[in-house]
Short mmCIF file of C-alpha atoms and ligand atoms in Angstrom, two decimals:
data_model
loop_
_atom_site.label_atom_id
_atom_site.label_comp_id
_atom_site.label_asym_id
_atom_site.label_seq_id
_atom_site.Cartn_x
_atom_site.Cartn_y
_atom_site.Cartn_z
CA MET A 367 8.03 10.75 89.37
CA TYR A 368 10.19 7.88 88.22
CA HIS A 369 7.86 5.14 89.32
CA ASN A 370 5.01 6.35 87.20
CA ARG A 371 6.52 7.99 84.17
CA GLY A 372 3.87 8.68 81.61
CA MET A 373 1.39 6.19 82.98
CA ILE A 374 -2.32 6.50 82.89
CA THR A 375 -3.62 7.01 86.41
CA PRO A 376 -7.19 5.87 86.81
CA HIS A 377 -9.02 6.40 90.06
CA HIS A 378 -9.40 3.74 92.74
CA LEU A 379 -6.08 2.07 92.18
CA VAL A 380 -4.09 0.58 95.03
CA ALA A 381 -1.27 3.01 95.78
CA VAL A 382 1.78 1.21 97.16
CA ILE A 383 4.13 3.61 98.93
CA ASP A 384 7.69 2.41 98.54
CA TYR A 385 9.90 2.58 101.64
CA GLY A 386 12.66 0.61 99.94
CA SER A 387 12.04 -3.01 100.90
CA GLN A 388 13.41 -5.55 98.46
CA TYR A 389 9.87 -6.99 98.30
CA THR A 390 7.95 -3.84 97.42
CA GLN A 391 7.53 -4.77 93.78
CA LEU A 392 6.03 -8.05 94.88
CA ILE A 393 3.23 -6.21 96.69
CA VAL A 394 2.26 -4.54 93.42
CA ARG A 395 2.45 -7.84 91.68
CA ARG A 396 0.31 -9.68 94.22
CA VAL A 397 -2.36 -6.98 94.12
CA ARG A 398 -2.48 -7.25 90.34
CA GLU A 399 -2.65 -11.03 90.61
CA LEU A 400 -5.74 -10.52 92.74
CA GLY A 401 -7.19 -8.58 89.81
CA TYR A 402 -6.70 -4.95 90.89
CA LEU A 403 -4.63 -2.13 89.52
CA ALA A 404 -1.67 -1.18 91.71
CA LYS A 405 1.15 1.30 91.30
CA LEU A 406 4.23 2.27 93.22
CA TYR A 407 4.81 5.74 94.59
CA THR A 408 7.65 7.22 96.57
CA PRO A 409 6.55 8.68 99.95
CA GLU A 410 6.90 12.17 98.46
CA GLU A 411 4.66 11.26 95.56
CA ILE A 412 1.63 10.76 97.80
CA GLY A 413 0.72 14.31 96.89
CA GLU A 414 0.13 13.09 93.33
CA VAL A 415 -2.21 10.29 94.30
CA THR A 416 -5.81 11.15 93.51
CA GLU A 417 -8.79 9.11 94.68
CA PRO A 418 -6.99 5.86 95.47
CA GLY A 419 -8.99 2.74 96.33
CA ALA A 420 -6.60 1.62 99.05
CA ILE A 421 -3.08 2.42 100.22
CA ILE A 422 -0.29 0.08 101.27
CA LEU A 423 2.85 1.35 102.98
CA SER A 424 5.69 -1.07 102.20
CA GLY A 425 8.49 -2.34 104.37
CA GLY A 426 11.91 -0.77 104.25
CA PRO A 427 15.47 -1.15 105.48
CA ARG A 428 15.53 2.00 107.62
CA SER A 429 14.57 2.53 111.23
CA THR A 430 11.78 4.98 112.07
CA SER A 431 13.98 6.30 114.87
CA GLU A 432 16.64 7.62 112.47
CA PRO A 433 16.54 11.40 112.26
CA ASP A 434 15.94 11.52 108.49
CA ALA A 435 13.81 8.36 108.31
CA PRO A 436 11.33 8.33 105.42
CA ASP A 437 8.02 9.76 106.49
CA ILE A 438 4.40 9.99 105.36
CA ASP A 439 2.10 12.95 105.04
CA TYR A 440 -0.37 11.45 107.52
CA ALA A 441 -3.02 14.14 107.05
CA LYS A 442 -2.98 13.46 103.31
CA LEU A 443 -2.96 9.68 103.86
CA THR A 444 -6.06 9.76 106.02
CA SER A 445 -7.81 12.42 103.95
CA PHE A 446 -8.69 9.81 101.33
CA GLY A 447 -10.80 7.81 103.77
CA VAL A 448 -9.69 4.51 102.20
CA PRO A 449 -8.23 1.34 103.81
CA VAL A 450 -4.55 1.55 104.71
CA LEU A 451 -2.17 -1.35 105.33
CA GLY A 452 1.30 -0.78 106.79
CA VAL A 453 3.79 -3.59 106.22
CA CYS A 454 6.79 -3.77 108.62
CA TYR A 455 8.31 -0.27 108.34
CA GLY A 456 4.88 0.88 107.21
CA MET A 457 3.30 -0.52 110.37
CA GLN A 458 5.84 1.17 112.62
CA LEU A 459 5.30 4.45 110.84
CA LEU A 460 1.53 4.15 111.33
CA ASN A 461 2.04 3.30 114.97
CA ILE A 462 4.07 6.45 115.51
CA LYS A 463 1.66 8.60 113.51
CA THR A 464 -1.29 7.37 115.55
CA GLY A 465 0.44 8.23 118.83
CA GLY A 466 2.34 5.05 119.70
CA THR A 467 6.08 4.49 119.96
CA VAL A 468 8.59 2.16 118.36
CA ARG A 469 11.51 0.48 120.07
CA PRO A 470 14.68 0.35 117.99
CA SER A 471 16.65 -2.84 118.14
CA ASN A 472 20.08 -3.60 116.78
CA LYS A 473 19.11 -7.18 116.06
CA ARG A 474 17.19 -8.00 112.93
CA GLU A 475 14.48 -10.67 113.11
CA TYR A 476 14.55 -12.44 109.81
CA GLY A 477 12.74 -15.58 108.75
CA PRO A 478 9.64 -17.62 109.47
CA ALA A 479 7.42 -17.02 112.50
CA ALA A 480 3.98 -18.13 113.64
CA LEU A 481 1.06 -15.73 113.29
CA LEU A 482 -1.66 -16.25 115.89
CA PRO A 483 -4.61 -14.04 114.87
CA GLU A 484 -7.27 -12.89 117.30
CA PRO A 485 -10.60 -14.46 116.41
CA GLY A 486 -13.11 -12.38 114.51
CA CYS A 487 -10.63 -10.05 112.86
CA ARG A 488 -11.52 -9.15 109.28
CA LEU A 489 -7.91 -9.03 108.09
CA PHE A 490 -7.36 -12.66 109.06
CA GLU A 491 -10.69 -14.14 108.01
CA GLY A 492 -10.12 -17.67 106.76
CA VAL A 493 -6.50 -17.69 108.01
CA SER A 494 -5.41 -20.70 110.12
CA PRO A 495 -5.15 -20.24 113.90
CA SER A 496 -1.36 -20.61 113.51
CA SER A 497 -0.01 -19.55 110.15
CA GLN A 498 3.59 -19.22 108.98
CA VAL A 499 4.57 -15.67 108.07
CA TRP A 500 7.89 -14.16 106.99
CA MET A 501 9.46 -11.55 109.23
CA SER A 502 12.18 -9.11 108.29
CA HIS A 503 12.53 -6.20 110.69
CA SER A 504 14.70 -4.77 113.43
CA ASP A 505 12.44 -2.25 115.20
CA THR A 506 9.35 -3.40 117.06
CA VAL A 507 6.29 -1.53 118.23
CA ASP A 508 6.47 -0.52 121.88
CA HIS A 509 3.72 1.70 123.22
CA LEU A 510 0.36 1.58 121.43
CA ALA A 511 -2.17 4.38 121.18
CA ASP A 512 -5.39 3.92 123.19
CA HIS A 513 -7.53 3.30 120.15
CA CYS A 514 -5.13 0.71 118.73
CA LYS A 515 -6.22 -2.94 118.81
CA ILE A 516 -3.81 -5.87 118.76
CA ILE A 517 -5.18 -8.29 116.18
CA ALA A 518 -2.42 -10.93 116.14
CA ARG A 519 0.62 -12.01 118.13
CA ASN A 520 3.54 -14.31 117.49
CA SER A 521 4.16 -17.46 119.53
CA GLU A 522 5.95 -15.41 122.21
CA GLY A 523 2.94 -13.16 122.65
CA VAL A 524 4.53 -10.17 120.91
CA PRO A 525 2.02 -8.08 118.91
CA VAL A 526 2.63 -8.56 115.16
CA ALA A 527 -0.57 -7.05 113.76
CA LEU A 528 -2.46 -3.92 114.76
CA GLN A 529 -5.67 -2.21 113.79
CA TRP A 530 -6.72 1.40 114.11
CA GLY A 531 -10.35 2.24 113.46
CA GLU A 532 -12.33 0.32 110.86
CA SER A 533 -9.81 -0.25 108.13
CA MET A 534 -6.29 0.85 109.01
CA PHE A 535 -4.01 -2.10 109.67
CA GLY A 536 -0.37 -2.77 110.40
CA ILE A 537 1.44 -6.09 110.03
CA GLN A 538 4.94 -6.89 111.14
CA PHE A 539 5.50 -9.49 108.37
CA HIS A 540 5.58 -9.64 104.59
CA PRO A 541 2.31 -11.01 103.15
CA GLU A 542 3.69 -10.62 99.61
CA VAL A 543 6.36 -13.34 99.84
CA THR A 544 5.45 -16.98 99.34
CA HIS A 545 7.06 -17.90 102.68
CA SER A 546 4.05 -16.22 104.28
CA HIS A 547 1.80 -19.15 103.53
CA GLU A 548 -1.51 -17.33 103.75
CA GLY A 549 -0.25 -13.91 102.67
CA ARG A 550 -2.49 -13.87 99.62
CA THR A 551 -5.60 -14.39 101.76
CA ILE A 552 -4.50 -11.59 104.09
CA LEU A 553 -3.98 -9.20 101.16
CA ARG A 554 -7.33 -10.22 99.68
CA ASN A 555 -9.04 -9.60 103.03
CA PHE A 556 -7.42 -6.19 103.23
CA LEU A 557 -8.53 -5.26 99.73
CA SER A 558 -12.05 -6.44 100.48
CA CYS A 559 -12.28 -3.53 102.95
CA ALA A 560 -12.13 -1.12 100.00
CA SER A 561 -15.44 0.07 98.59
CA GLN A 562 -14.12 0.55 95.06
CA LEU A 563 -10.99 -0.76 93.35
CA ALA A 564 -9.91 -0.31 89.73
CA PRO A 565 -9.65 -3.73 88.05
CA PHE A 566 -6.46 -4.85 86.34
CA ASP A 567 -7.41 -6.32 83.01
CA ILE A 568 -4.74 -6.87 80.39
CA GLY A 569 -7.17 -6.23 77.51
CA ASP A 570 -8.20 -2.83 78.88
CA PHE A 571 -4.59 -2.15 79.59
CA LYS A 572 -3.62 -2.91 75.99
CA ARG A 573 -6.22 -0.45 74.68
CA GLU A 574 -4.93 2.25 76.99
CA LEU A 575 -1.35 1.56 75.94
CA ILE A 576 -2.26 1.80 72.28
CA ALA A 577 -4.08 5.09 72.83
CA GLU A 578 -1.08 6.41 74.70
CA ILE A 579 1.37 5.30 71.99
CA ARG A 580 -0.75 6.98 69.30
CA GLN A 581 -0.93 10.16 71.28
CA LYS A 582 2.82 10.28 72.04
CA VAL A 583 4.09 9.23 68.63
CA GLY A 584 1.57 11.06 66.46
CA GLU A 585 2.80 11.37 62.88
CA ARG A 586 6.41 10.72 63.78
CA GLN A 587 8.34 7.58 62.98
CA VAL A 588 9.37 5.38 65.86
CA VAL A 589 12.35 3.03 65.75
CA CYS A 590 12.50 -0.15 67.80
CA GLY A 591 15.29 -2.71 68.15
CA VAL A 592 14.09 -6.32 68.14
CA SER A 593 16.01 -9.39 69.29
CA GLY A 594 13.41 -12.13 68.94
CA GLY A 595 13.06 -12.20 72.73
CA VAL A 596 9.74 -11.78 74.51
CA ASP A 597 9.91 -8.11 75.52
CA SER A 598 10.99 -6.59 72.22
CA THR A 599 8.62 -8.88 70.29
CA VAL A 600 5.62 -7.88 72.38
CA LEU A 601 6.63 -4.23 72.06
CA ALA A 602 6.99 -4.53 68.28
CA VAL A 603 3.57 -6.16 67.91
CA LEU A 604 2.03 -3.52 70.17
CA LEU A 605 3.51 -0.71 68.07
CA HIS A 606 2.37 -2.49 64.94
CA GLU A 607 -1.18 -2.86 66.31
CA SER A 608 -1.27 0.78 67.30
CA GLY A 609 -0.77 1.65 63.63
CA VAL A 610 1.98 4.25 64.14
CA ARG A 611 4.80 4.56 61.60
CA ALA A 612 7.48 2.20 62.90
CA ARG A 613 10.77 0.59 61.87
CA PHE A 614 11.94 -2.59 63.52
CA ILE A 615 15.64 -3.34 63.41
CA PHE A 616 17.21 -6.70 64.14
CA VAL A 617 20.99 -6.92 64.42
CA ASP A 618 22.59 -10.25 63.55
CA ASN A 619 25.79 -10.11 65.59
CA GLY A 620 27.09 -13.47 64.39
CA LEU A 621 26.65 -14.85 67.90
CA LEU A 622 23.16 -16.22 67.41
CA ARG A 623 22.03 -19.81 67.64
CA LYS A 624 21.59 -22.12 64.65
CA ASN A 625 19.22 -20.58 62.07
CA GLU A 626 18.18 -17.96 64.61
CA ALA A 627 18.21 -14.97 62.26
CA GLU A 628 15.90 -16.82 59.83
CA GLU A 629 13.70 -17.97 62.69
CA VAL A 630 13.29 -14.46 64.06
CA GLN A 631 12.44 -13.20 60.57
CA ASN A 632 9.90 -15.99 60.08
CA ASN A 633 8.36 -15.36 63.46
CA PHE A 634 7.80 -11.70 62.69
CA GLN A 635 6.46 -12.62 59.28
CA ARG A 636 3.98 -14.97 60.96
CA MET A 637 2.79 -12.01 63.02
CA GLY A 638 2.61 -9.70 60.03
CA VAL A 639 5.39 -7.40 61.22
CA GLU A 640 8.15 -6.44 58.81
CA ILE A 641 11.64 -6.20 60.28
CA GLU A 642 14.94 -4.99 58.85
CA THR A 643 17.87 -7.32 59.49
CA VAL A 644 21.35 -5.91 59.66
CA ASP A 645 23.93 -8.63 59.17
CA ALA A 646 26.96 -7.46 61.10
CA SER A 647 28.37 -10.91 61.90
CA ASP A 648 31.71 -10.30 60.26
CA ARG A 649 32.23 -7.03 62.12
CA PHE A 650 31.52 -8.66 65.48
CA LEU A 651 33.72 -11.71 64.88
CA GLU A 652 36.51 -9.50 63.60
CA ALA A 653 36.25 -7.25 66.66
CA LEU A 654 36.35 -10.24 69.00
CA LYS A 655 39.42 -11.79 67.38
CA GLY A 656 42.12 -12.67 69.90
CA GLU A 657 40.09 -11.45 72.91
CA THR A 658 39.80 -13.87 75.81
CA ALA A 659 38.86 -11.68 78.79
CA PRO A 660 35.12 -12.14 79.54
CA GLU A 661 34.39 -8.53 80.47
CA LYS A 662 36.30 -7.18 77.48
CA LYS A 663 34.39 -9.50 75.19
CA ARG A 664 31.14 -8.18 76.62
CA ARG A 665 32.25 -4.57 76.21
CA ILE A 666 33.30 -5.10 72.60
CA ILE A 667 29.95 -6.67 71.77
CA GLY A 668 27.97 -4.01 73.65
CA SER A 669 29.63 -1.03 72.07
CA LEU A 670 29.67 -2.48 68.58
CA PHE A 671 25.99 -3.24 68.91
CA VAL A 672 25.34 0.38 69.68
CA ASP A 673 27.32 1.53 66.63
CA VAL A 674 25.64 -0.92 64.29
CA PHE A 675 22.19 -0.19 65.64
CA TRP A 676 22.55 3.57 65.39
CA ASP A 677 24.09 3.37 61.92
CA ALA A 678 20.95 1.55 60.85
CA VAL A 679 18.64 3.94 62.65
CA GLY A 680 20.02 7.12 61.11
CA ASP A 681 18.04 10.10 62.36
CA ALA A 682 15.55 8.77 64.85
CA GLU A 683 12.45 10.83 65.47
CA MET A 684 11.47 8.53 68.32
CA LEU A 685 12.85 5.43 69.96
CA ALA A 686 10.82 2.66 71.63
CA GLN A 687 12.47 0.48 74.26
CA GLY A 688 11.17 -2.69 75.89
CA THR A 689 12.05 -1.70 79.46
CA LEU A 690 9.98 -3.57 82.06
CA TYR A 691 8.75 -2.49 85.49
CA PRO A 692 11.46 -4.26 87.49
CA ASP A 693 14.14 -2.48 85.40
CA VAL A 694 12.53 0.89 85.98
CA ILE A 695 12.20 0.40 89.70
CA GLU A 696 15.57 -1.21 90.14
CA SER A 697 17.29 1.56 88.21
CA ALA A 698 15.24 4.22 89.91
CA SER A 699 16.08 3.07 93.39
CA ASN A 700 19.77 3.20 92.52
CA ALA A 701 19.39 6.26 90.42
CA LYS A 702 21.44 9.36 90.73
CA SER A 703 20.37 10.47 87.28
CA LYS A 704 17.73 9.75 84.73
CA ALA A 705 20.36 8.01 82.66
CA SER A 706 20.29 4.86 84.70
CA VAL A 707 16.62 4.35 84.02
CA ILE A 708 17.38 3.17 80.52
CA LYS A 709 18.16 -0.47 79.99
CA THR A 710 20.37 -2.74 77.88
CA HIS A 711 23.01 -1.86 75.36
CA HIS A 712 21.49 1.49 74.53
CA ASN A 713 22.03 2.90 77.95
CA ARG A 714 25.55 4.12 77.37
CA VAL A 715 24.67 6.13 74.34
CA GLU A 716 24.63 9.85 74.57
CA ARG A 717 22.11 9.93 71.76
CA VAL A 718 19.51 8.00 73.72
CA LEU A 719 19.97 10.31 76.65
CA GLN A 720 19.43 13.30 74.40
CA LEU A 721 16.31 11.73 72.92
CA GLN A 722 15.10 10.97 76.42
CA GLU A 723 15.61 14.59 77.45
CA GLN A 724 13.59 15.67 74.45
CA GLY A 725 10.76 13.30 75.34
CA LYS A 726 11.46 11.14 72.29
CA VAL A 727 11.87 7.80 74.05
CA ILE A 728 8.82 5.70 74.80
CA GLU A 729 8.82 2.67 77.05
CA PRO A 730 5.27 1.33 76.78
CA LEU A 731 5.97 -1.83 78.80
CA ALA A 732 7.54 0.04 81.69
CA PHE A 733 4.56 -0.69 83.92
CA LEU A 734 4.51 -4.44 83.40
CA PHE A 735 6.12 -7.51 84.89
CA LYS A 736 7.39 -10.29 82.64
CA ASP A 737 4.38 -12.54 83.08
CA GLU A 738 2.11 -9.59 82.34
CA VAL A 739 4.09 -8.89 79.17
CA ARG A 740 3.44 -12.49 78.16
CA ALA A 741 -0.27 -12.07 78.91
CA LEU A 742 -0.30 -8.90 76.82
CA GLY A 743 1.47 -10.78 74.01
CA ALA A 744 -1.05 -13.62 74.20
CA SER A 745 -3.93 -11.13 74.06
CA MET A 746 -2.48 -9.89 70.74
CA GLY A 747 -2.25 -13.41 69.35
CA ILE A 748 1.52 -13.88 69.64
CA PRO A 749 2.07 -17.66 69.46
CA HIS A 750 2.95 -19.61 72.61
CA ASP A 751 6.36 -20.77 71.34
CA ILE A 752 7.48 -17.16 70.82
CA LEU A 753 6.17 -15.97 74.19
CA TRP A 754 7.79 -18.85 76.05
CA ARG A 755 11.18 -18.85 74.34
CA HIS A 756 13.98 -19.30 76.83
CA PRO A 757 15.89 -16.11 77.63
CA PHE A 758 18.97 -15.56 75.50
CA PRO A 759 21.72 -13.17 76.54
CA GLY A 760 22.50 -10.06 74.51
CA PRO A 761 26.16 -11.09 73.97
CA GLY A 762 24.83 -14.36 72.60
CA LEU A 763 26.99 -17.42 72.21
CA ALA A 764 30.08 -15.44 73.20
CA VAL A 765 29.21 -16.01 76.87
CA ARG A 766 28.89 -19.75 76.22
CA CYS A 767 32.27 -19.88 74.52
CA PRO A 768 34.92 -19.21 77.16
CA GLY A 769 38.17 -17.85 75.78
CA GLU A 770 38.51 -16.62 72.22
CA VAL A 771 35.41 -16.76 70.05
CA THR A 772 36.10 -18.43 66.70
CA ARG A 773 33.83 -19.56 63.87
CA GLU A 774 34.89 -23.16 64.49
CA LYS A 775 33.87 -23.04 68.15
CA LEU A 776 30.61 -21.25 67.36
CA GLU A 777 29.76 -23.97 64.86
CA ILE A 778 30.25 -26.68 67.50
CA ILE A 779 28.05 -24.78 69.96
CA ARG A 780 25.33 -24.14 67.37
CA GLU A 781 25.11 -27.74 66.24
CA SER A 782 25.21 -29.18 69.78
CA ASP A 783 22.68 -26.63 71.02
CA ALA A 784 20.27 -27.39 68.18
CA ILE A 785 20.42 -31.10 69.05
CA PHE A 786 19.93 -30.43 72.77
CA ILE A 787 17.03 -28.02 72.34
CA SER A 788 15.19 -30.10 69.75
CA THR A 789 15.51 -33.18 71.98
CA LEU A 790 14.18 -31.23 74.97
CA ARG A 791 11.20 -30.22 72.86
CA GLN A 792 10.59 -33.76 71.63
CA TRP A 793 10.69 -35.13 75.15
CA GLY A 794 8.40 -32.39 76.49
CA TRP A 795 11.12 -30.88 78.68
CA TYR A 796 11.64 -27.52 76.95
CA ASP A 797 8.80 -25.74 78.74
CA LYS A 798 9.81 -27.28 82.06
CA CYS A 799 13.25 -25.66 81.83
CA TRP A 800 13.61 -21.96 82.47
CA GLN A 801 16.68 -21.92 80.26
CA ALA A 802 18.78 -24.58 78.53
CA TYR A 803 21.71 -24.48 76.18
CA ALA A 804 24.87 -26.14 74.97
CA GLY A 805 28.19 -24.37 75.42
CA LEU A 806 31.78 -25.20 74.79
CA ILE A 807 34.60 -26.01 77.18
CA PRO A 808 37.73 -24.81 75.41
CA VAL A 809 39.97 -27.66 76.48
CA LYS A 810 41.00 -30.36 74.05
CA THR A 811 40.98 -33.82 75.50
CA VAL A 812 41.83 -37.15 74.02
CA GLY A 813 39.26 -39.46 72.47
CA VAL A 814 38.93 -42.12 69.83
CA LYS A 815 37.11 -41.48 66.60
CA GLY A 816 37.10 -44.39 64.17
CA ASP A 817 40.55 -45.91 64.62
CA GLU A 818 42.20 -42.63 65.34
CA ARG A 819 43.00 -40.68 68.42
CA SER A 820 41.23 -37.32 68.51
CA TYR A 821 41.98 -34.19 70.51
CA GLU A 822 38.79 -32.22 70.60
CA PHE A 823 36.80 -29.74 72.67
CA ALA A 824 34.20 -30.75 75.25
CA THR A 825 30.56 -29.74 75.02
CA ASN A 826 28.75 -28.55 78.09
CA LEU A 827 24.99 -28.97 78.50
CA ARG A 828 23.19 -26.74 80.96
CA ALA A 829 19.48 -26.80 81.87
CA ILE A 830 18.15 -24.81 84.79
CA VAL A 831 14.98 -23.80 86.56
CA SER A 832 14.67 -20.38 88.11
CA GLU A 833 12.11 -17.76 89.02
CA ASP A 834 13.98 -14.60 88.34
CA ALA A 835 17.50 -15.64 87.19
CA MET A 836 18.88 -14.48 90.54
CA THR A 837 19.06 -18.06 91.74
CA ALA A 838 18.84 -21.25 89.73
CA ASP A 839 18.88 -24.99 90.15
CA TRP A 840 19.96 -27.55 87.57
CA VAL A 841 17.24 -29.73 86.10
CA GLN A 842 17.15 -33.46 86.81
CA LEU A 843 16.72 -34.45 83.17
CA PRO A 844 16.08 -38.13 82.48
CA TYR A 845 19.29 -40.11 81.88
CA ASP A 846 17.83 -41.50 78.68
CA LEU A 847 17.27 -38.00 77.34
CA LEU A 848 20.85 -37.06 78.19
CA ARG A 849 22.07 -40.28 76.57
CA GLU A 850 20.20 -39.47 73.36
CA VAL A 851 21.59 -35.92 73.26
CA SER A 852 25.11 -37.10 74.02
CA ASN A 853 25.02 -39.87 71.39
CA ARG A 854 23.78 -37.48 68.75
CA ILE A 855 26.31 -34.77 69.56
CA LEU A 856 29.22 -37.22 69.59
CA ASN A 857 28.10 -38.73 66.29
CA GLU A 858 26.90 -35.70 64.43
CA VAL A 859 28.92 -32.71 65.59
CA LYS A 860 32.44 -32.26 64.30
CA GLY A 861 35.05 -30.97 66.71
CA THR A 862 33.80 -32.36 70.03
CA ASN A 863 34.46 -35.75 71.57
CA ARG A 864 33.07 -35.29 75.07
CA VAL A 865 29.71 -34.18 76.51
CA LEU A 866 29.26 -33.02 80.11
CA TYR A 867 26.12 -32.06 82.02
CA ASP A 868 26.50 -29.06 84.30
CA VAL A 869 25.13 -29.81 87.79
CA SER A 870 25.90 -26.44 89.39
CA THR A 871 23.40 -24.31 91.24
CA LYS A 872 23.41 -20.52 91.12
CA PRO A 873 24.89 -19.34 93.38
CA PRO A 874 27.75 -20.02 93.42
CA ALA A 875 27.81 -20.73 89.67
CA SER A 876 26.08 -18.38 87.25
CA ILE A 877 23.69 -19.51 84.53
CA GLU A 878 26.05 -18.55 81.70
CA TRP A 879 29.68 -19.49 81.67
CA GLU A 880 30.95 -15.95 81.22
P1 LIG B 1852 23.91 -15.28 84.77
O1 LIG B 1852 24.87 -15.92 83.84
O2 LIG B 1852 24.35 -13.96 85.31
O3 LIG B 1852 22.62 -14.97 83.90
O4 LIG B 1852 23.47 -16.22 85.87
C1 LIG B 1852 21.37 -14.62 84.38
C2 LIG B 1852 20.41 -14.44 83.21
O5 LIG B 1852 20.76 -13.29 82.44
C3 LIG B 1852 21.07 -13.66 81.11
N1 LIG B 1852 22.21 -12.83 80.72
C4 LIG B 1852 22.11 -11.73 79.94
N2 LIG B 1852 21.06 -11.19 79.31
N3 LIG B 1852 22.46 -9.50 78.42
C5 LIG B 1852 21.24 -10.08 78.53
O6 LIG B 1852 20.29 -9.59 77.92
C6 LIG B 1852 23.56 -9.99 79.02
O7 LIG B 1852 24.65 -9.46 78.89
C7 LIG B 1852 23.37 -11.17 79.82
N4 LIG B 1852 24.22 -11.94 80.55
C8 LIG B 1852 23.49 -12.95 81.10
C9 LIG B 1852 21.39 -15.14 81.17
O8 LIG B 1852 21.19 -15.78 79.93
C10 LIG B 1852 20.44 -15.61 82.23
O9 LIG B 1852 19.13 -15.77 81.72
#
C-alpha cells in the first residue's frame, strides 16, 4: 500500500500500474497535466482499485519471460471494462495475456525511433505520419493473437503498437518522456477513449487535503519543522488553513544565508503563520570546529539538527512532514522497511519511526509533485517569491565552504552571495536560474589591495539550470552582470580578492561543492 498511503481514492481515476520503469512517475504526472487524476499502484494492488476510469500498465526493467516476472490479474483488469494502455513491459504483458508470445532478446533497444502509425487509428489521431518516439526495451512481441491489430510499425516494419478490441492498446515506446515528440497527444487520445475520468483540480484537492488533515489530527497538536523552503512552507500554510492546533519550528543552524532567519520569520508573518525559531548557531559551529571531511560535516549537521529539533518539540502528539510523491515512490521502490519512506534529517530518528508506527505522522503532500506543490501554494495565496525560491541544501553554507567551516569564511560567503543574488534579481536573471549561489574556495592567493599585497580566499559563483537536480548546466550569464557582481564583491567583501565563475556541468560536477 505504500504508493497510496492514506490518500483519498475517488472513482474514475487513471490507475497506473507500476512495473518499475524509471519513467513511471512521469506517466502519472503527464496524466495530471492533461487534467485528470492519476495514481500509482503496484501490480498486487490492482485488487484495491475500484471503478477506475482507465488503466495504464507501465514499462519495467524485467523480461516477461523470467520465471518470477511481475504479472497482472488479467481477469480483474478486464472486469472494469475501461480503456487499458500497456507501455513497453505493459504491452508485452498484454500480448501474452491475450494469447500472443514475446521474444526475449539480450540486446536492449534504447533511444529514438520513428513511429509510423496506420491511418485511421484512434490512438494516433493527429500524430504525424512519422513521429519520433523513445524506445527502451529488450524483449519484442513475436506471435500476435488473432484478434490483435497492428496499429503502428517502426521504420524497419517491426510492430511497435498493438490494439485489442475497442480500447486496449499496447505501445513499445514511452509516450511520457519528452523525447517522444507527440507522446502527449498519444496519451490524450488514449484518455479520450474513457467514458468518465476524475478531474485533477488543485483547488478540490486542497479541500480534500484539509478535510483529511482535520480528520487525522482531530484535537491533537501537530508539530511541523519549517525551513523557509517551498515544501515545508506550503505544508505549514496548509496546516494553518486547516485550523488544527499546530506548532511550527524553525532551526537556525548558523549556516544560513545573509539575514535568512529574519527573512523566513518575515515571510511567515506575511502569511499570518507564527513560527518558533530556535537559534542553535553556536552549537552547530562548535560541533563543526576542526572538521574538514565533507561527509563527516554532513553527519554532524544532520544529527545535531535532529537533537535540536526534538529538544524543541518535546512530547509530540503528531508530526507533519513535507514528503513529496517522488520521495515516497523512490523510497518505496528501494524499500525493505517502512523506515525508508521517511525523508530528510528526521529519517534516522527512532522517535519518528515510533510515531509512524502509531499512526502519528502525517505527510499531506505525499501525493504531489513539486510543481503541484507550488500550484497548491499559489492557490492559498503564498507569494510568488516564496514559492519560487531557489532550493537550499539542509546542511546550508557548510556545503559551499570546503574544508573547515569558520565564522570568517561564512561571513565572506554570506556577503558575496547577497551581492550575487540581489544582482541576479535586479537583472531579471534570478527566475531564469534553477539555483545560484556564491561559495568559497579555501585557498589563499596573492592580490593587491590598496598598496599592499593581500593573501585572501577566492569566491566561487555558481548559477545552474536543471529540471530535477539530477543533471545541470551552467548558465550563460551576461559578462556585464558578472563584471558588476565581481566588482562589488572585490570592493565590498572583506577577505576575498578573487572571483571565479563555475562553468561545470553536472555530471561530472555536482551542484554544491561538497
Ligand atoms: P548536488 O550538489 O548533489 O545537489 O548536485 C543537488 C541538489 O540537492 C541540494 N542538496 C541538498 N538538499 N539536503 C538538502 O535538502 C542536502 O543535504 C543536500 N545536498 C545537496 C542541492 O542544493 C541541489 O539543489
